[in-house]
Short mmCIF file of C-alpha atoms in Angstrom, two decimals:
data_model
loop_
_atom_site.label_atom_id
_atom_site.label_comp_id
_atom_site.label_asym_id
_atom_site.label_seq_id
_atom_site.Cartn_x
_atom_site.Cartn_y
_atom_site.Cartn_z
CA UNK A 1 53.43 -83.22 14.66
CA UNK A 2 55.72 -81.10 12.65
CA UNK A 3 53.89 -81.08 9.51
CA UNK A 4 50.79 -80.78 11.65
CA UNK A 5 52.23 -77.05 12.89
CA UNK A 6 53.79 -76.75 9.67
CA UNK A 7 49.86 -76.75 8.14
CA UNK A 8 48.69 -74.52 10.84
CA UNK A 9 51.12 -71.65 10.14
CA UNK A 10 49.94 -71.68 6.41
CA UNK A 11 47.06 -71.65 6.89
CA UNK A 12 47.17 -68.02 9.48
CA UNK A 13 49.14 -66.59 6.82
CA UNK A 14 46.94 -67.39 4.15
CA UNK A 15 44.47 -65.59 6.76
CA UNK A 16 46.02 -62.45 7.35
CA UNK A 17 47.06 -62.31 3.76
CA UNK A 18 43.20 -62.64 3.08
CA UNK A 19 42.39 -60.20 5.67
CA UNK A 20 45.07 -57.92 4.08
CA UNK A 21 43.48 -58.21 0.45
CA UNK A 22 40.19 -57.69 1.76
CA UNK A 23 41.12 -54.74 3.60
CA UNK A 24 43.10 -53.18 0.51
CA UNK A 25 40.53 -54.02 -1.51
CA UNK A 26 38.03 -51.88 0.77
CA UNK A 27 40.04 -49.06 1.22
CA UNK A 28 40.37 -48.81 -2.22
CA UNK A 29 36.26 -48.83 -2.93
CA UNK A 30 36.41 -46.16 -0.06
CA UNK A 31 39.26 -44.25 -1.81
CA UNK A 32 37.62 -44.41 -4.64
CA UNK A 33 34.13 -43.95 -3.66
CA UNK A 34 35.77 -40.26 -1.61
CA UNK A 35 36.92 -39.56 -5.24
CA UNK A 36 33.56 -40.63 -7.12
CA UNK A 37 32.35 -37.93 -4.40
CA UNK A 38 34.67 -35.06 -4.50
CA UNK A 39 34.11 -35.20 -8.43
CA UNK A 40 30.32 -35.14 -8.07
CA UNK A 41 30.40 -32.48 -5.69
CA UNK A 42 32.51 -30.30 -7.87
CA UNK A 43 30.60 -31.27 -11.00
CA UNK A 44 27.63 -30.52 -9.04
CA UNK A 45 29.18 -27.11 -7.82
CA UNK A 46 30.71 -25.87 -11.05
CA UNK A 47 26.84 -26.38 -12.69
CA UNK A 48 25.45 -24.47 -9.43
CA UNK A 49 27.60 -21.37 -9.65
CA UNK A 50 27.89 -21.64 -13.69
CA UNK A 51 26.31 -18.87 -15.65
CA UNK A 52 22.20 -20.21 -16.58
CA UNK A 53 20.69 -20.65 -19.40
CA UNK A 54 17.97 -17.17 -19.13
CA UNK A 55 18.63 -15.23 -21.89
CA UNK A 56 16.90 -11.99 -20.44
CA UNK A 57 15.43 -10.98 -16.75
CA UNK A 58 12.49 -12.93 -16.44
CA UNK A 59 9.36 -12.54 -13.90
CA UNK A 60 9.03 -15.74 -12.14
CA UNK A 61 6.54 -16.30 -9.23
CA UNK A 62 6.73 -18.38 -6.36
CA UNK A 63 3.25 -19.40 -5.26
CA UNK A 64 2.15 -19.71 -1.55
CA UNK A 65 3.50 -22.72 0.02
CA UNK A 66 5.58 -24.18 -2.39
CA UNK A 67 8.10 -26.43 -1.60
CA UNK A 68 11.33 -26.19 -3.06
CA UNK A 69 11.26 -29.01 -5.09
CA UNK A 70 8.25 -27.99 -6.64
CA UNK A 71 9.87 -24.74 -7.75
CA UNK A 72 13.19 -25.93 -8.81
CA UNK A 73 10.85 -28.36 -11.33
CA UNK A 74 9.50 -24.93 -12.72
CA UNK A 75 12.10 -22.70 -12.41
CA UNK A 76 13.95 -25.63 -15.03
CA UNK A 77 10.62 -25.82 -17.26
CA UNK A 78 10.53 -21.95 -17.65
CA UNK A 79 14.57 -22.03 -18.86
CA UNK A 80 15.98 -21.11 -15.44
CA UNK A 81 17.97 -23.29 -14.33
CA UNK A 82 19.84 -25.77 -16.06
CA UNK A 83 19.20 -28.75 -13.76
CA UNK A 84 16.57 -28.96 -11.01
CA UNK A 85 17.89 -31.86 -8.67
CA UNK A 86 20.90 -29.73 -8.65
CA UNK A 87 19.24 -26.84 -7.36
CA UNK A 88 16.71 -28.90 -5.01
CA UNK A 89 20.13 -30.43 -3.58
CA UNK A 90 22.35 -27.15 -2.99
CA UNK A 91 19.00 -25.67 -1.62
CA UNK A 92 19.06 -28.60 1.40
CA UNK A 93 22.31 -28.97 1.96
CA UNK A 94 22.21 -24.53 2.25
CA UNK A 95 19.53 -25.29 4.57
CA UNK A 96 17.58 -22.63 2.16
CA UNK A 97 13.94 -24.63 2.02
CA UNK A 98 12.34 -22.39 4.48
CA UNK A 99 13.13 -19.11 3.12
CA UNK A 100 11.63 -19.22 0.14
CA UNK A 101 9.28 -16.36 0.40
CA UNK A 102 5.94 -16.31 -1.86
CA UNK A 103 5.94 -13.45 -4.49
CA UNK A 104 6.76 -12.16 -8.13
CA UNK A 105 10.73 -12.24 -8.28
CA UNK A 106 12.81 -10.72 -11.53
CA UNK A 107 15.56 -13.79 -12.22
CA UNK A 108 18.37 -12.08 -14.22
CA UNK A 109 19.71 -12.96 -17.62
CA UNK A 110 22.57 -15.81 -17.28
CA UNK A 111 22.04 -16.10 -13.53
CA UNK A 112 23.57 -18.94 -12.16
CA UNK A 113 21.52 -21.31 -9.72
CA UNK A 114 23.69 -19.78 -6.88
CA UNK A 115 21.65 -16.32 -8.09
CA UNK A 116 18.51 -17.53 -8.37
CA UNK A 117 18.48 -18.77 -4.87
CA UNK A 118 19.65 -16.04 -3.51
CA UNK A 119 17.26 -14.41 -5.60
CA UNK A 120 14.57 -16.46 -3.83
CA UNK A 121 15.43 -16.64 -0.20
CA UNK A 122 17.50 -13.63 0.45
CA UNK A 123 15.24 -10.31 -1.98
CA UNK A 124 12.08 -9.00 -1.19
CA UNK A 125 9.59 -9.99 -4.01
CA UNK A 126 8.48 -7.05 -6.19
CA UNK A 127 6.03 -4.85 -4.31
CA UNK A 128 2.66 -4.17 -5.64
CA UNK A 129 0.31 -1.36 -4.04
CA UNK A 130 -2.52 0.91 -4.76
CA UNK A 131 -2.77 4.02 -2.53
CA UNK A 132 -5.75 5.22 -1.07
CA UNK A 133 -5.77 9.17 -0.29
CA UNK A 134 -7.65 10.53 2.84
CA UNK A 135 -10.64 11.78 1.64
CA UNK A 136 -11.20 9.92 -1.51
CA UNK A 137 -14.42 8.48 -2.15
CA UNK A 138 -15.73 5.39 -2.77
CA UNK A 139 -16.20 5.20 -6.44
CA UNK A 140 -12.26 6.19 -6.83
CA UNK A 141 -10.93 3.81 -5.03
CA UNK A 142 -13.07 1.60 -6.82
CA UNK A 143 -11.29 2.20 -9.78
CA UNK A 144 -7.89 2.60 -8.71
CA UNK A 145 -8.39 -1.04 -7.67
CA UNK A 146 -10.03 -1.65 -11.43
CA UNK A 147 -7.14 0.20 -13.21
CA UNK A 148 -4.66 -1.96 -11.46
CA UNK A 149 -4.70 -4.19 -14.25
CA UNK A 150 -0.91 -5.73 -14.09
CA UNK A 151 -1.04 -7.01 -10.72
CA UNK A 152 -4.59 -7.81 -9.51
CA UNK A 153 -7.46 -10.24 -10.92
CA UNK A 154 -10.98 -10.96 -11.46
CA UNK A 155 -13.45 -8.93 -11.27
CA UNK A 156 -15.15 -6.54 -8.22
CA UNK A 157 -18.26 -7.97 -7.25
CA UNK A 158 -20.01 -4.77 -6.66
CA UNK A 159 -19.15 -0.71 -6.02
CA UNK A 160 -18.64 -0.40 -2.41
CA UNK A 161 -20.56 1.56 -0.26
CA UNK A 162 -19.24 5.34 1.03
CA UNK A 163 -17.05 5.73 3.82
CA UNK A 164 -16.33 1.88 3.79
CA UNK A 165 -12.90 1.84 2.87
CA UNK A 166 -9.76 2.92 4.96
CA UNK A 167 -7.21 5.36 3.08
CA UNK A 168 -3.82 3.65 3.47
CA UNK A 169 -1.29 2.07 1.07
CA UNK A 170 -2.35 -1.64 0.38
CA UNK A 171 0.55 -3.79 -0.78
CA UNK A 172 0.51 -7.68 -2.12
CA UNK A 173 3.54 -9.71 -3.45
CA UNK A 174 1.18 -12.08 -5.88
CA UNK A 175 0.62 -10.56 -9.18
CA UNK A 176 -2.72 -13.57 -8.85
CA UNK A 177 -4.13 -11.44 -6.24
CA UNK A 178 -7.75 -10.65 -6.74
CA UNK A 179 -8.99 -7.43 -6.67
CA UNK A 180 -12.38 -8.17 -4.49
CA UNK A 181 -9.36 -9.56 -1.86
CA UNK A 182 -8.06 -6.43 -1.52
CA UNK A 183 -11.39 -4.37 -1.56
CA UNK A 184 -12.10 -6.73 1.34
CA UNK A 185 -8.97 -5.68 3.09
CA UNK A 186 -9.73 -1.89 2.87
CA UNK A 187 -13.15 -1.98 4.12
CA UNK A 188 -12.18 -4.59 7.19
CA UNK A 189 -9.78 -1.82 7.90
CA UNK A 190 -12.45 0.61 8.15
CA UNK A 191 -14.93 -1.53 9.99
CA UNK A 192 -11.81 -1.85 12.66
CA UNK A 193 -10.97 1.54 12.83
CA UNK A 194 -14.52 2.93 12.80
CA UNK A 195 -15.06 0.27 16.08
CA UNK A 196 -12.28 1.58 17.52
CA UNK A 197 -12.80 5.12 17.20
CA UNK A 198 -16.56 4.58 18.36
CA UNK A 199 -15.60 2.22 21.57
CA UNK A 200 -13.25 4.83 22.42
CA UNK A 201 -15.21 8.21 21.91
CA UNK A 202 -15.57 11.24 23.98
CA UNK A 203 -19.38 10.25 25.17
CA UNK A 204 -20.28 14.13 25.90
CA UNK A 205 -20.99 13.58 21.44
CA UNK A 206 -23.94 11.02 22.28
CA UNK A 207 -26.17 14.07 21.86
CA UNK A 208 -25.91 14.64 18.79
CA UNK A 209 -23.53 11.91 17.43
CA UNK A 210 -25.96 8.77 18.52
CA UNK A 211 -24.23 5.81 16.04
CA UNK A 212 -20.96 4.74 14.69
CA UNK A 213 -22.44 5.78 11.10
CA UNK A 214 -22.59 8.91 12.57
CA UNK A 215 -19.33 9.14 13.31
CA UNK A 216 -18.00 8.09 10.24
CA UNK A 217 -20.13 10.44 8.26
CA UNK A 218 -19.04 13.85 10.45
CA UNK A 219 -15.64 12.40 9.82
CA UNK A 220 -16.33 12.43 6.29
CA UNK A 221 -17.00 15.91 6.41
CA UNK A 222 -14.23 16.87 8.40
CA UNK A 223 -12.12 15.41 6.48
CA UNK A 224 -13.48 16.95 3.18
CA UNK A 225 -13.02 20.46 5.26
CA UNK A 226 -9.30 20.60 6.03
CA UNK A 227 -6.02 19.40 5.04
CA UNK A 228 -4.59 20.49 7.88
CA UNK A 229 -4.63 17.35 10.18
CA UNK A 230 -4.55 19.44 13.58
CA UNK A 231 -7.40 21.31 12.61
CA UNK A 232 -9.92 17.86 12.96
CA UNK A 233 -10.52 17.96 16.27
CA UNK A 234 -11.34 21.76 16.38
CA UNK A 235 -13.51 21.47 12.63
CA UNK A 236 -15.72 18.74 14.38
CA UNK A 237 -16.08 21.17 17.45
CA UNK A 238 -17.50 23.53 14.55
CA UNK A 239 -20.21 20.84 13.21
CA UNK A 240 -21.04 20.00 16.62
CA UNK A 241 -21.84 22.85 18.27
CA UNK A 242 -24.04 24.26 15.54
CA UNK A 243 -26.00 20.73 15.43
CA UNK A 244 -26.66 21.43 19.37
CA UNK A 245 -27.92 24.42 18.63
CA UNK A 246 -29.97 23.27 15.85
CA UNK A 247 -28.41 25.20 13.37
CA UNK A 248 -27.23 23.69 9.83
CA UNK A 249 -24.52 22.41 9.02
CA UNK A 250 -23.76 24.54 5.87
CA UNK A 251 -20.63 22.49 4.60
CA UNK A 252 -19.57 22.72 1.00
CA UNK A 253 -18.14 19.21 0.02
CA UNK A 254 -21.40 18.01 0.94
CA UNK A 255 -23.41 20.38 -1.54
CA UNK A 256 -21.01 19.12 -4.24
CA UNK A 257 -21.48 15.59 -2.79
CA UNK A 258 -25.07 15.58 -3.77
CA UNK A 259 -24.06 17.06 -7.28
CA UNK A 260 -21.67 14.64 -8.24
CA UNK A 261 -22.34 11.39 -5.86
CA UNK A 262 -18.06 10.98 -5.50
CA UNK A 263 -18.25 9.98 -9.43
CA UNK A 264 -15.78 13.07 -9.61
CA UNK A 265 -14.22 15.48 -7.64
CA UNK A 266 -15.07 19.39 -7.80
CA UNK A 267 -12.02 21.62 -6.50
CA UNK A 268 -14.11 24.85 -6.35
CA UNK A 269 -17.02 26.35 -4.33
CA UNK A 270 -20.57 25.84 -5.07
CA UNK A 271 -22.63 27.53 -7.65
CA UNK A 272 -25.67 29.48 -6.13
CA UNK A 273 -27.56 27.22 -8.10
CA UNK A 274 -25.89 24.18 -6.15
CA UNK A 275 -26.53 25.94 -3.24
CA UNK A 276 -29.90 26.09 -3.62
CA UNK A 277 -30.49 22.49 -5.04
CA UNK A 278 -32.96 19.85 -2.81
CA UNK A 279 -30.30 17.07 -2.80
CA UNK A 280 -29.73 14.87 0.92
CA UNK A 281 -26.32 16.11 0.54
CA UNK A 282 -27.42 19.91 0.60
CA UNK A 283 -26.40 20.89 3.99
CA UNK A 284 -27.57 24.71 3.45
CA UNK A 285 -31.01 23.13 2.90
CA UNK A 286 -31.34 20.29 5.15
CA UNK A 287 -30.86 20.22 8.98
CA UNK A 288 -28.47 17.72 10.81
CA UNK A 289 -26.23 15.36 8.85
CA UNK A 290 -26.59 13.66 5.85
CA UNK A 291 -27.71 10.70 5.21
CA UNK A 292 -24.00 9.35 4.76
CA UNK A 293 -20.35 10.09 4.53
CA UNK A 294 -19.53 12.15 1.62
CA UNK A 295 -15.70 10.65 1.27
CA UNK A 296 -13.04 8.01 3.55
CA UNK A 297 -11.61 9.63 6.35
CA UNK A 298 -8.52 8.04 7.70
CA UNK A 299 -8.04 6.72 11.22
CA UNK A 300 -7.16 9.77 12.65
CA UNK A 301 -9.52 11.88 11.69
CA UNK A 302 -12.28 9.26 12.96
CA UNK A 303 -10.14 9.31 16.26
CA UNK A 304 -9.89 13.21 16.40
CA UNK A 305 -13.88 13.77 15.51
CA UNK A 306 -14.73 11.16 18.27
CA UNK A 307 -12.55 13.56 20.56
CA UNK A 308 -13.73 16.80 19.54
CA UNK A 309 -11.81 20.15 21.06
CA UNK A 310 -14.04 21.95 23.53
CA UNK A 311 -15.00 25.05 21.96
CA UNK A 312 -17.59 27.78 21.00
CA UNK A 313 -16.95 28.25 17.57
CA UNK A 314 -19.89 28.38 15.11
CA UNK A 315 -17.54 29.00 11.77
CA UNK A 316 -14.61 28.93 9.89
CA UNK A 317 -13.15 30.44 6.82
CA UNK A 318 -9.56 29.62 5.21
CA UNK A 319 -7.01 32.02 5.92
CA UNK A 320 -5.80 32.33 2.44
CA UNK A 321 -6.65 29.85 -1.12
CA UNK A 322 -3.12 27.62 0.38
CA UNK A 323 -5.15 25.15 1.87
CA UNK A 324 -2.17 23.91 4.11
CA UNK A 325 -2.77 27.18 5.52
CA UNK A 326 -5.71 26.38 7.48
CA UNK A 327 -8.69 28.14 8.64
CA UNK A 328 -9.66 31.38 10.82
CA UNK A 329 -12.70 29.95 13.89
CA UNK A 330 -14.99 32.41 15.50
CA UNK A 331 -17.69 31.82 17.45
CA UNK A 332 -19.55 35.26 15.86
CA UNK A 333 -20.96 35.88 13.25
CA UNK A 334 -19.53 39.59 13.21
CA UNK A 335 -15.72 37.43 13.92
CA UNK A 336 -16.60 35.31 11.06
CA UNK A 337 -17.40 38.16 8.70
CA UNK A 338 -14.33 39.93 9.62
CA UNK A 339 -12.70 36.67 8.52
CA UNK A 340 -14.17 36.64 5.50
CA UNK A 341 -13.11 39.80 4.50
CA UNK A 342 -9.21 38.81 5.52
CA UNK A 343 -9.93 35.71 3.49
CA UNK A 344 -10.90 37.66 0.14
CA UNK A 345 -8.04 40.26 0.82
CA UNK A 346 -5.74 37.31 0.94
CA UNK A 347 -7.33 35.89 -1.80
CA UNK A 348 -7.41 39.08 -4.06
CA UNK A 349 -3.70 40.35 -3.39
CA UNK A 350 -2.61 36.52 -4.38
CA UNK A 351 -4.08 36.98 -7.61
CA UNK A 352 -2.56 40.10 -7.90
CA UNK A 353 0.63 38.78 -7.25
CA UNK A 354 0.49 35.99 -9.51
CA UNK A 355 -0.68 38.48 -12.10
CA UNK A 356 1.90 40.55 -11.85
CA UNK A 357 4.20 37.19 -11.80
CA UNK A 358 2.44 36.18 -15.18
CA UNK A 359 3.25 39.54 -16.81
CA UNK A 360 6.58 39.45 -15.82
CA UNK A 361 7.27 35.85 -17.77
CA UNK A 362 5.05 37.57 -20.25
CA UNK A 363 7.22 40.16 -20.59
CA UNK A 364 10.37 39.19 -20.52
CA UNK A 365 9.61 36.35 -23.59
CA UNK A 366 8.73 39.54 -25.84
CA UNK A 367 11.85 41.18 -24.88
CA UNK A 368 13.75 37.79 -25.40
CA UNK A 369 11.99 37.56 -29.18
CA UNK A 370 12.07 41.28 -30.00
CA UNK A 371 16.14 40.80 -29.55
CA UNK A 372 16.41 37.69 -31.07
CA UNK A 373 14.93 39.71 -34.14
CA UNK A 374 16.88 42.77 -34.11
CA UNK A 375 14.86 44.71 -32.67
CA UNK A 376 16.62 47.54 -30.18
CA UNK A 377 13.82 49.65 -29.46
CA UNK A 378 13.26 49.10 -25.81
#
């Protein structure tokens, strides 16, 4: 019995002393495995915050929906980064995936992965635009989208029409953006606004204003007329009254419309001969509108010629050659000539002024030479 007890109490301490190996033995893989960790992690952080391997800022672009393994794959094959899994890691474990935004980015010279996702996720990509004014025509925002030739492709499929395109700033992040995309996006624009303007218009115009084209081509002209944006409403008063009386329109963007077809712009009056030419666009000659918008009006101007002021004015003169000066109405012709006159005595004692402006400069340049030269006889 006492060698039976004797065998039993070796054989729990061989046990526990197995248990006790066992368990050493594990926390030392654990130990070791924390270690193994903690080295890998710093390894892994010391290459994410080291300086990269770009030798100069470099244009990188992330396309729509990419993931961000897909771009840390590229960003290493265009010299980036220095190691993708690296970046594809830090990037999950940042929680960064989702705010990687789609666009042309500049990645510095010897930015370190930490940069370049920053970079990525936290700056606005670089902004591309093309600007169309209010007024312009057709054909020149046609090639204001051609000339854009860093940050659009492909080809327009045809000129678009007049008055089809919204005046606005147009922006796009994707230097792959085609330029027919964004010709789209200007005329859908205009097709909104110009439904807008027409759902919503002062009905007392049906008369005389019976269609949305219409509309958009007395806004044209309107817009042509005045730079002065609170002088819309009160211009398209002008344009309708005298088309209710039957008188014409008389308007001279349109006369140098029909001259140049918006192909260029002509920043003067007409010539008699212009006056007196039989185009569609000849609104001394013809009766009622033409047969389309001359130019883009914006938004508001649309808006403002669907709403036009209630008034009896026939005409309207500028007040001086400043443009942002505006214009004098009358609803006589004896008002309007008086108005003329005031316009070409504003107009002739400007140019007297900047003559006399001119000569002065003039002037004192020969005194400045004459002394330079010795000469003292002033």
């Amino acid at each position: 019995m006492a060698a039976r007890a004797e065998n039993d109490r070796r054989q729990r301490r061989k046990r526990r002393n197995g248990l006790v190996a066992f368990g050493n033995a594990l926390l030392s893989i654990v130990v070791l495995g924390i270690i193994a960790a903690a080295g890998i992690a710093y390894f892994g952080y010391q290459q994410y915050s080291a300086p990269g391997p770009a030798k100069a800022d470099t244009a990188f672009i992330v396309d729509k929906d990419s993931g961000l393994g897909s771009v840390a794959i590229r960003l290493e094959d265009q010299g980036l980064i220095s190691n993708n899994f690296i970046f594809s890691m830090a990037g999950r474990l940042l929680k960064k995936s989702g705010d990687l935004k789609p666009g042309q980015f500049v990645i510095p010279a010897n930015a370190s992965m930490a940069d370049v996702m920053d970079v990525l996720t936290e700056t606005k990509p670089v902004e591309f635009f093309v600007t169309v004014p209010e007024g312009e025509t057709s054909f020149r925002a046609a090639e204001r989208i051609r000339l854009a030739s860093n940050s659009l492709t492909g080809e327009l499929t045809a000129d678009p029409p007049e008055g089809t395109i919204l005046p606005g700033r147009y922006d796009w992040t994707l230097p792959t953006e085609t330029r027919q995309s964004v010709l789209d996006q200007m005329q859908a624009r205009m097709k909104d606004a110009l439904d807008k303007a027409w759902a919503g218009r002062d009905t007392s115009i049906d008369d005389v204003i019976k269609t949305p084209h219409d509309l958009l081509t007395l806004a044209s002209l309107v817009e042509r007329e005045t730079a002065v944006a609170s002088e819309h409403a009160t211009v398209a008063s002008v344009f309708i009254n005298r088309m209710r009386k039957g008188m014409r329109l008389q308007t001279d963007p349109s006369v140098l419309y029909g001259i140049t077809l918006g192909k260029t712009m002509l920043n003067r009056g007409p010539t008699t001969k212009e006056l007196r030419a039989e185009t569609p666009y000849n609104t001394y000659v013809i009766t009622g509108l033409p047969p389309g918008p001359i130019a883009n009006p914006s938004a508001d101007t649309l808006n403002a010629t669907a709403h036009p002021e209630k008034t009896n004015y026939l005409y309207f003169v500028a007040r001086t050659a400043d443009p942002q000066q505006g214009h004098a109405f009358a609803a006589t012709y004896a008002e309007h000539r008086k108005n003329v006159a005031a316009y070409r005595q504003a107009v002739k004692a400007q140019e007297a002024a900047d003559d006399a402006e001119a000569a002065a400069a003039k002037e004192a340049l020969e005194a400045e030479q004459a002394e330079a030269a010795g000469d003292t006889t002033q």
